[in-house]
mmCIF file of C-alpha atoms in Angstrom:
data_model
loop_
_atom_site.group_PDB
_atom_site.id
_atom_site.type_symbol
_atom_site.label_atom_id
_atom_site.label_comp_id
_atom_site.label_asym_id
_atom_site.label_seq_id
_atom_site.Cartn_x
_atom_site.Cartn_y
_atom_site.Cartn_z
ATOM 1 C CA MET A 149 73.437 99.165 120.248
ATOM 2 C CA TYR A 150 76.505 99.409 118.045
ATOM 3 C CA ASP A 151 79.393 97.245 119.279
ATOM 4 C CA ALA A 152 82.630 98.305 117.561
ATOM 5 C CA GLN A 153 84.650 95.259 118.622
ATOM 6 C CA ARG A 154 81.909 92.903 117.464
ATOM 7 C CA GLU A 155 81.664 94.618 114.078
ATOM 8 C CA ILE A 156 85.437 94.481 113.589
ATOM 9 C CA ARG A 157 85.272 90.729 114.195
ATOM 10 C CA ASN A 158 82.326 90.466 111.803
ATOM 11 C CA ILE A 159 84.215 92.350 109.109
ATOM 12 C CA GLY A 160 87.204 90.050 109.559
ATOM 13 C CA THR A 161 85.044 86.922 109.389
ATOM 14 C CA ILE A 162 83.201 88.076 106.256
ATOM 15 C CA ALA A 163 86.437 89.175 104.564
ATOM 16 C CA THR A 164 88.112 85.831 105.307
ATOM 17 C CA LYS A 165 85.193 83.856 103.866
ATOM 18 C CA GLU A 166 85.066 86.079 100.787
ATOM 19 C CA PHE A 167 88.797 85.595 100.250
ATOM 20 C CA ARG A 168 88.557 81.808 100.469
ATOM 21 C CA ASP A 169 85.526 81.623 98.183
ATOM 22 C CA ASN A 170 87.147 83.745 95.483
ATOM 23 C CA VAL A 171 90.578 82.116 95.545
ATOM 24 C CA GLY A 172 88.986 78.784 94.686
ATOM 25 C CA SER A 173 86.685 80.149 91.962
ATOM 26 C CA LYS A 174 87.169 79.122 88.319
ATOM 27 C CA ARG A 175 87.238 82.704 87.038
ATOM 28 C CA PHE A 176 90.031 83.652 89.441
ATOM 29 C CA ILE A 177 92.075 80.591 88.498
ATOM 30 C CA PHE A 178 91.500 81.167 84.759
ATOM 31 C CA ILE A 179 92.264 84.893 84.569
ATOM 32 C CA GLY A 180 94.878 84.663 87.328
ATOM 33 C CA PHE A 181 96.741 81.951 85.414
ATOM 34 C CA PHE A 182 97.008 84.088 82.295
ATOM 35 C CA TYR A 183 98.064 87.118 84.329
ATOM 36 C CA LEU A 184 100.792 85.049 85.982
ATOM 37 C CA LEU A 185 101.878 83.695 82.599
ATOM 38 C CA PHE A 186 102.163 87.184 81.118
ATOM 39 C CA ALA A 187 104.116 88.356 84.174
ATOM 40 C CA VAL A 188 106.611 85.514 83.706
ATOM 41 C CA VAL A 189 106.987 86.333 80.001
ATOM 42 C CA LEU A 190 107.611 90.006 80.781
ATOM 43 C CA SER A 191 110.254 89.096 83.347
ATOM 44 C CA LEU A 192 112.017 86.897 80.771
ATOM 45 C CA VAL A 193 111.923 89.682 78.187
ATOM 46 C CA THR A 194 113.176 92.236 80.700
ATOM 47 C CA GLY A 195 115.943 89.941 81.902
ATOM 48 C CA TYR A 196 117.278 88.971 78.484
ATOM 49 C CA VAL A 197 116.759 92.170 76.501
ATOM 50 C CA SER A 198 117.612 94.788 79.134
ATOM 51 C CA LYS A 199 120.732 93.562 80.862
ATOM 52 C CA ASP A 200 121.304 96.911 82.571
ATOM 53 C CA THR A 201 117.799 97.116 83.979
ATOM 54 C CA ARG A 202 117.354 96.812 87.717
ATOM 55 C CA PRO A 203 115.048 93.885 88.627
ATOM 56 C CA TYR A 204 112.354 96.160 90.065
ATOM 57 C CA MET A 205 111.916 97.836 86.670
ATOM 58 C CA VAL A 206 109.911 94.802 85.519
ATOM 59 C CA LEU A 207 106.998 96.368 87.408
ATOM 60 C CA GLY A 208 107.026 99.141 84.825
ATOM 61 C CA MET A 209 106.415 96.558 82.111
ATOM 62 C CA MET A 210 103.732 94.889 84.230
ATOM 63 C CA GLU A 211 101.775 98.142 84.026
ATOM 64 C CA SER A 212 100.859 97.051 80.503
ATOM 65 C CA LEU A 213 98.866 94.224 82.138
ATOM 66 C CA ASN A 214 96.701 96.621 84.149
ATOM 67 C CA LEU A 215 93.731 95.981 81.873
ATOM 68 C CA ILE A 216 93.786 92.280 82.769
ATOM 69 C CA VAL A 217 94.113 92.643 86.523
ATOM 70 C CA ALA A 218 91.603 95.524 86.591
ATOM 71 C CA LEU A 219 89.113 93.341 84.713
ATOM 72 C CA LEU A 220 89.637 90.553 87.238
ATOM 73 C CA ALA A 221 89.122 93.055 90.068
ATOM 74 C CA VAL A 222 85.703 94.204 88.848
ATOM 75 C CA ILE A 223 84.564 90.675 87.935
ATOM 76 C CA ILE A 224 85.629 89.180 91.281
ATOM 77 C CA SER A 225 83.754 91.848 93.238
ATOM 78 C CA ALA A 226 80.761 92.297 90.915
ATOM 79 C CA ASP A 227 78.645 89.473 92.342
ATOM 80 C CA THR A 228 79.881 89.551 95.911
ATOM 81 C CA LEU A 229 76.480 90.775 97.175
ATOM 82 C CA SER A 230 74.171 89.943 94.268
ATOM 83 C CA LEU A 231 75.069 86.249 94.554
ATOM 84 C CA GLU A 232 74.099 86.320 98.226
ATOM 85 C CA LYS A 233 70.749 87.838 97.219
ATOM 86 C CA LYS A 234 70.152 85.259 94.490
ATOM 87 C CA ASP A 235 70.998 82.308 96.763
ATOM 88 C CA ARG A 236 69.034 83.996 99.569
ATOM 89 C CA THR A 237 71.988 83.446 101.913
ATOM 90 C CA VAL A 238 71.892 87.173 102.603
ATOM 91 C CA TYR A 239 68.919 86.522 104.898
ATOM 92 C CA GLN A 240 70.969 84.109 106.996
ATOM 93 C CA LEU A 241 73.783 86.626 107.137
ATOM 94 C CA LEU A 242 71.588 89.555 108.153
ATOM 95 C CA SER A 243 69.715 87.467 110.727
ATOM 96 C CA LYS A 244 72.893 87.461 112.783
ATOM 97 C CA PRO A 245 74.028 90.399 114.937
ATOM 98 C CA VAL A 246 75.898 92.125 112.115
ATOM 99 C CA GLU A 247 75.563 95.613 110.680
ATOM 100 C CA ARG A 248 74.866 95.930 106.963
ATOM 101 C CA SER A 249 77.828 98.274 106.667
ATOM 102 C CA SER A 250 80.069 95.520 108.064
ATOM 103 C CA VAL A 251 78.809 93.143 105.379
ATOM 104 C CA VAL A 252 79.750 95.540 102.569
ATOM 105 C CA ILE A 253 83.126 96.454 104.087
ATOM 106 C CA GLY A 254 83.958 92.814 104.798
ATOM 107 C CA LYS A 255 83.080 91.807 101.245
ATOM 108 C CA TYR A 256 85.147 94.689 99.890
ATOM 109 C CA LEU A 257 88.215 93.833 101.965
ATOM 110 C CA GLY A 258 87.951 90.150 101.070
ATOM 111 C CA CYS A 259 87.882 90.913 97.338
ATOM 112 C CA LEU A 260 90.714 93.418 97.703
ATOM 113 C CA ALA A 261 92.819 90.837 99.547
ATOM 114 C CA VAL A 262 92.347 88.379 96.671
ATOM 115 C CA ILE A 263 93.483 90.825 93.984
ATOM 116 C CA ALA A 264 96.286 92.276 96.112
ATOM 117 C CA THR A 265 97.613 88.782 96.831
ATOM 118 C CA LEU A 266 97.579 87.867 93.145
ATOM 119 C CA PHE A 267 99.320 91.033 92.006
ATOM 120 C CA THR A 268 101.897 91.043 94.811
ATOM 121 C CA ALA A 269 102.737 87.355 94.287
ATOM 122 C CA CYS A 270 103.158 87.878 90.528
ATOM 123 C CA ALA A 271 105.264 90.998 91.117
ATOM 124 C CA LEU A 272 107.570 89.149 93.514
ATOM 125 C CA LEU A 273 107.943 86.247 91.087
ATOM 126 C CA ALA A 274 108.632 88.581 88.159
ATOM 127 C CA TYR A 275 111.166 90.475 90.282
ATOM 128 C CA ALA A 276 113.007 87.278 91.214
ATOM 129 C CA LEU A 277 113.003 85.906 87.657
ATOM 130 C CA THR A 278 114.232 89.206 86.227
ATOM 131 C CA ALA A 279 117.111 89.210 88.706
ATOM 132 C CA VAL A 280 118.036 85.655 87.722
ATOM 133 C CA PHE A 281 117.811 86.066 83.944
ATOM 134 C CA SER A 282 119.492 89.477 83.847
ATOM 135 C CA GLY A 283 122.209 88.419 86.261
ATOM 136 C CA THR A 284 121.637 91.648 88.188
ATOM 137 C CA MET A 285 121.380 91.272 91.923
ATOM 138 C CA PRO A 286 118.940 93.531 93.773
ATOM 139 C CA ALA A 287 120.515 96.538 95.471
ATOM 140 C CA PRO A 288 119.464 97.868 98.899
ATOM 141 C CA GLY A 289 118.075 100.987 97.234
ATOM 142 C CA ASP A 290 115.720 98.909 95.079
ATOM 143 C CA LEU A 291 113.399 98.111 97.969
ATOM 144 C CA ILE A 292 111.743 101.522 98.320
ATOM 145 C CA PRO A 293 110.664 101.978 94.660
ATOM 146 C CA PHE A 294 109.629 98.303 94.471
ATOM 147 C CA VAL A 295 107.403 98.472 97.553
ATOM 148 C CA GLY A 296 106.079 101.879 96.519
ATOM 149 C CA ALA A 297 105.118 100.589 93.075
ATOM 150 C CA ILE A 298 103.298 97.584 94.561
ATOM 151 C CA LEU A 299 101.361 99.812 96.972
ATOM 152 C CA ALA A 300 100.458 102.226 94.165
ATOM 153 C CA GLU A 301 99.192 99.395 91.976
ATOM 154 C CA ASN A 302 97.106 97.936 94.794
ATOM 155 C CA LEU A 303 95.617 101.377 95.443
ATOM 156 C CA MET A 304 94.516 101.546 91.818
ATOM 157 C CA LEU A 305 92.981 98.073 92.119
ATOM 158 C CA ALA A 306 91.165 99.133 95.304
ATOM 159 C CA ALA A 307 89.219 101.650 93.218
ATOM 160 C CA TYR A 308 88.180 98.958 90.740
ATOM 161 C CA ILE A 309 87.081 96.665 93.578
ATOM 162 C CA ALA A 310 84.894 99.504 94.882
ATOM 163 C CA ILE A 311 83.292 99.799 91.436
ATOM 164 C CA GLY A 312 82.470 96.091 91.449
ATOM 165 C CA VAL A 313 81.040 96.169 94.977
ATOM 166 C CA LEU A 314 78.864 99.173 94.125
ATOM 167 C CA VAL A 315 77.494 97.382 91.056
ATOM 168 C CA SER A 316 76.826 94.276 93.152
ATOM 169 C CA THR A 317 74.913 96.365 95.684
ATOM 170 C CA VAL A 318 72.363 97.662 93.183
ATOM 171 C CA THR A 319 71.758 94.383 91.322
ATOM 172 C CA LYS A 320 70.174 91.084 92.325
ATOM 173 C CA ASN A 321 71.274 88.828 89.473
ATOM 174 C CA PRO A 322 74.971 87.761 89.497
ATOM 175 C CA PHE A 323 75.125 87.509 85.701
ATOM 176 C CA ILE A 324 73.759 91.031 85.302
ATOM 177 C CA SER A 325 76.222 92.217 87.960
ATOM 178 C CA ILE A 326 79.198 90.788 86.088
ATOM 179 C CA MET A 327 77.991 92.150 82.740
ATOM 180 C CA ALA A 328 77.394 95.595 84.271
ATOM 181 C CA ALA A 329 80.837 95.587 85.886
ATOM 182 C CA PHE A 330 82.423 94.504 82.611
ATOM 183 C CA LEU A 331 80.580 97.320 80.830
ATOM 184 C CA ALA A 332 81.817 99.799 83.452
ATOM 185 C CA TRP A 333 85.386 98.559 82.876
ATOM 186 C CA VAL A 334 85.015 99.053 79.108
ATOM 187 C CA VAL A 335 83.367 102.475 79.451
ATOM 188 C CA LEU A 336 86.057 103.762 81.816
ATOM 189 C CA PHE A 337 88.835 102.631 79.485
ATOM 190 C CA MET A 338 87.131 104.047 76.394
ATOM 191 C CA THR A 339 86.329 107.314 78.182
ATOM 192 C CA SER A 340 89.955 107.901 79.174
ATOM 193 C CA THR A 341 91.130 106.932 75.679
ATOM 194 C CA MET A 342 88.694 109.375 74.092
ATOM 195 C CA GLY A 343 89.756 112.008 76.617
ATOM 196 C CA ASN A 344 93.345 111.723 75.410
ATOM 197 C CA ILE A 345 92.291 111.897 71.769
ATOM 198 C CA VAL A 346 90.009 114.889 72.328
ATOM 199 C CA GLY A 347 92.641 116.600 74.489
ATOM 200 C CA LEU A 348 95.399 116.174 71.911
ATOM 201 C CA PHE A 349 93.117 117.408 69.140
ATOM 202 C CA ALA A 350 92.120 120.491 71.144
ATOM 203 C CA ALA A 351 95.717 121.275 72.144
ATOM 204 C CA GLN A 352 97.418 120.624 68.797
ATOM 205 C CA GLU A 353 97.650 124.293 67.807
ATOM 206 C CA SER A 354 99.264 125.327 71.097
ATOM 207 C CA MET A 355 101.630 122.337 71.308
ATOM 208 C CA LEU A 356 104.118 123.849 68.859
ATOM 209 C CA PHE A 357 104.817 126.779 71.165
ATOM 210 C CA TYR A 358 104.585 124.994 74.529
ATOM 211 C CA ALA A 359 107.549 123.282 76.198
ATOM 212 C CA GLY A 360 105.715 121.928 79.240
ATOM 213 C CA ASP A 361 103.456 118.941 79.778
ATOM 214 C CA THR A 362 100.991 118.659 76.892
ATOM 215 C CA PHE A 363 98.326 117.540 79.363
ATOM 216 C CA ASP A 364 98.247 121.088 80.754
ATOM 217 C CA LEU A 365 96.798 122.263 77.433
ATOM 218 C CA TYR A 366 93.887 119.831 77.519
ATOM 219 C CA PRO A 367 90.436 121.355 78.133
ATOM 220 C CA VAL A 368 88.914 120.596 81.535
ATOM 221 C CA TYR A 369 86.330 118.178 80.151
ATOM 222 C CA ALA A 370 89.067 116.125 78.445
ATOM 223 C CA LYS A 371 91.035 115.971 81.704
ATOM 224 C CA ALA A 372 87.910 114.841 83.565
ATOM 225 C CA MET A 373 87.363 112.067 81.008
ATOM 226 C CA ILE A 374 90.874 110.804 81.744
ATOM 227 C CA TRP A 375 90.742 111.202 85.514
ATOM 228 C CA VAL A 376 87.544 109.156 85.851
ATOM 229 C CA ASP A 377 89.484 106.007 84.891
ATOM 230 C CA PRO A 378 91.537 104.723 87.878
ATOM 231 C CA MET A 379 94.079 103.258 85.460
ATOM 232 C CA SER A 380 95.034 106.727 84.256
ATOM 233 C CA HIS A 381 96.438 107.440 87.720
ATOM 234 C CA GLY A 382 99.036 104.664 87.511
ATOM 235 C CA MET A 383 102.062 105.822 89.472
ATOM 236 C CA VAL A 384 104.373 102.846 88.941
ATOM 237 C CA SER A 385 106.652 104.475 86.350
ATOM 238 C CA GLN A 386 106.707 107.650 88.435
ATOM 239 C CA LEU A 387 107.866 105.767 91.539
ATOM 240 C CA LEU A 388 110.354 103.520 89.741
ATOM 241 C CA SER A 389 112.085 106.476 88.094
ATOM 242 C CA GLY A 390 112.532 108.130 91.479
ATOM 243 C CA ASN A 391 111.247 111.392 90.006
ATOM 244 C CA THR A 392 108.135 111.775 92.143
ATOM 245 C CA GLY A 393 107.793 115.383 91.048
ATOM 246 C CA THR A 394 106.787 114.269 87.551
ATOM 247 C CA ALA A 395 103.082 114.668 86.875
ATOM 248 C CA ILE A 396 100.955 111.669 85.893
ATOM 249 C CA ALA A 397 97.631 112.596 84.256
ATOM 250 C CA GLY A 398 98.529 116.190 85.075
ATOM 251 C CA LEU A 399 98.715 115.467 88.814
ATOM 252 C CA PRO A 400 101.687 115.098 91.192
ATOM 253 C CA LEU A 401 102.210 111.879 93.141
ATOM 254 C CA TRP A 402 100.379 112.986 96.285
ATOM 255 C CA ALA A 403 97.372 114.166 94.258
ATOM 256 C CA ASN A 404 97.092 110.843 92.418
ATOM 257 C CA VAL A 405 97.257 108.978 95.738
ATOM 258 C CA ALA A 406 94.611 111.257 97.259
ATOM 259 C CA PHE A 407 92.416 110.954 94.166
ATOM 260 C CA LEU A 408 92.437 107.143 94.165
ATOM 261 C CA LEU A 409 91.839 106.991 97.919
ATOM 262 C CA GLY A 410 88.925 109.393 97.611
ATOM 263 C CA TYR A 411 87.610 107.529 94.566
ATOM 264 C CA ALA A 412 87.562 104.173 96.383
ATOM 265 C CA LEU A 413 86.154 105.607 99.627
ATOM 266 C CA LEU A 414 83.409 107.524 97.809
ATOM 267 C CA LEU A 415 82.222 104.446 95.908
ATOM 268 C CA LEU A 416 82.473 102.225 98.988
ATOM 269 C CA THR A 417 80.485 104.750 101.035
ATOM 270 C CA ALA A 418 77.832 104.845 98.313
ATOM 271 C CA ALA A 419 77.653 101.034 98.348
ATOM 272 C CA VAL A 420 77.279 100.996 102.149
ATOM 273 C CA MET A 421 74.520 103.614 102.116
ATOM 274 C CA LEU A 422 72.614 101.858 99.332
ATOM 275 C CA PHE A 423 72.827 98.465 101.037
ATOM 276 C CA LYS A 424 71.812 99.886 104.422
ATOM 277 C CA ASN A 425 68.666 101.432 102.949
ATOM 278 C CA GLN A 426 67.845 98.583 100.601
ATOM 279 C CA ASP A 427 64.676 96.568 100.949
ATOM 280 C CA ILE A 428 66.009 93.042 100.507
ATOM 281 C CA THR A 429 63.046 90.813 99.747
#
């Protein structure tokens, strides 16, 4: 019989263990260190070069580091289940009164907590350093765009975590899981890049007589190539500018939020269903 309270506790326990295991891993420390270093450098550049910039605007520059943190997201989550299969600890886990869906969700939330903690900590540090080096004190109105940008970035990372968990569900070897997740990261980036190139090429004749967003002229297949990459839905610049009516990837703010939520939930649901029906031997 399904016990909701028990499964909530199980999810929390699994997520906590996953968080602790990943925070102490060499890959997290290595990639996380470089991400933190780049964030500090960007805050110094923003503070010294742009004296009139509000401190929260450093998050706009941190968007250029999305490739790094997205890579860490898929790598951290890629072997979350395949490693359990390889070490055969999954048998010990499933021998307890715990639903398979709780295992996947707990693993997902644990990985998400790791990446969200890293990004949020780096964003706060960059914000503080930018304020110090620019000599510009934060204003009360800075809080809303700053928090909104952090939430938007974490939502994008949630989609990448779901990709990693899905890959980990269908593989048994951790090395293969990480390589497959890395390949997915590369393919998504290249697909969106090619989508922009193809879209611009297809729309070049109409661009001379069109005053609106060039993205509107892209063919549907080019738009789909861009939308499939979670990074293309980055809403940080949109939120920091305060102009939430501006379209990003041809979509308004609410549509980008809904798309990323649906993206992450769809992949997580697929991972849950696959793991529930998997013959783990």
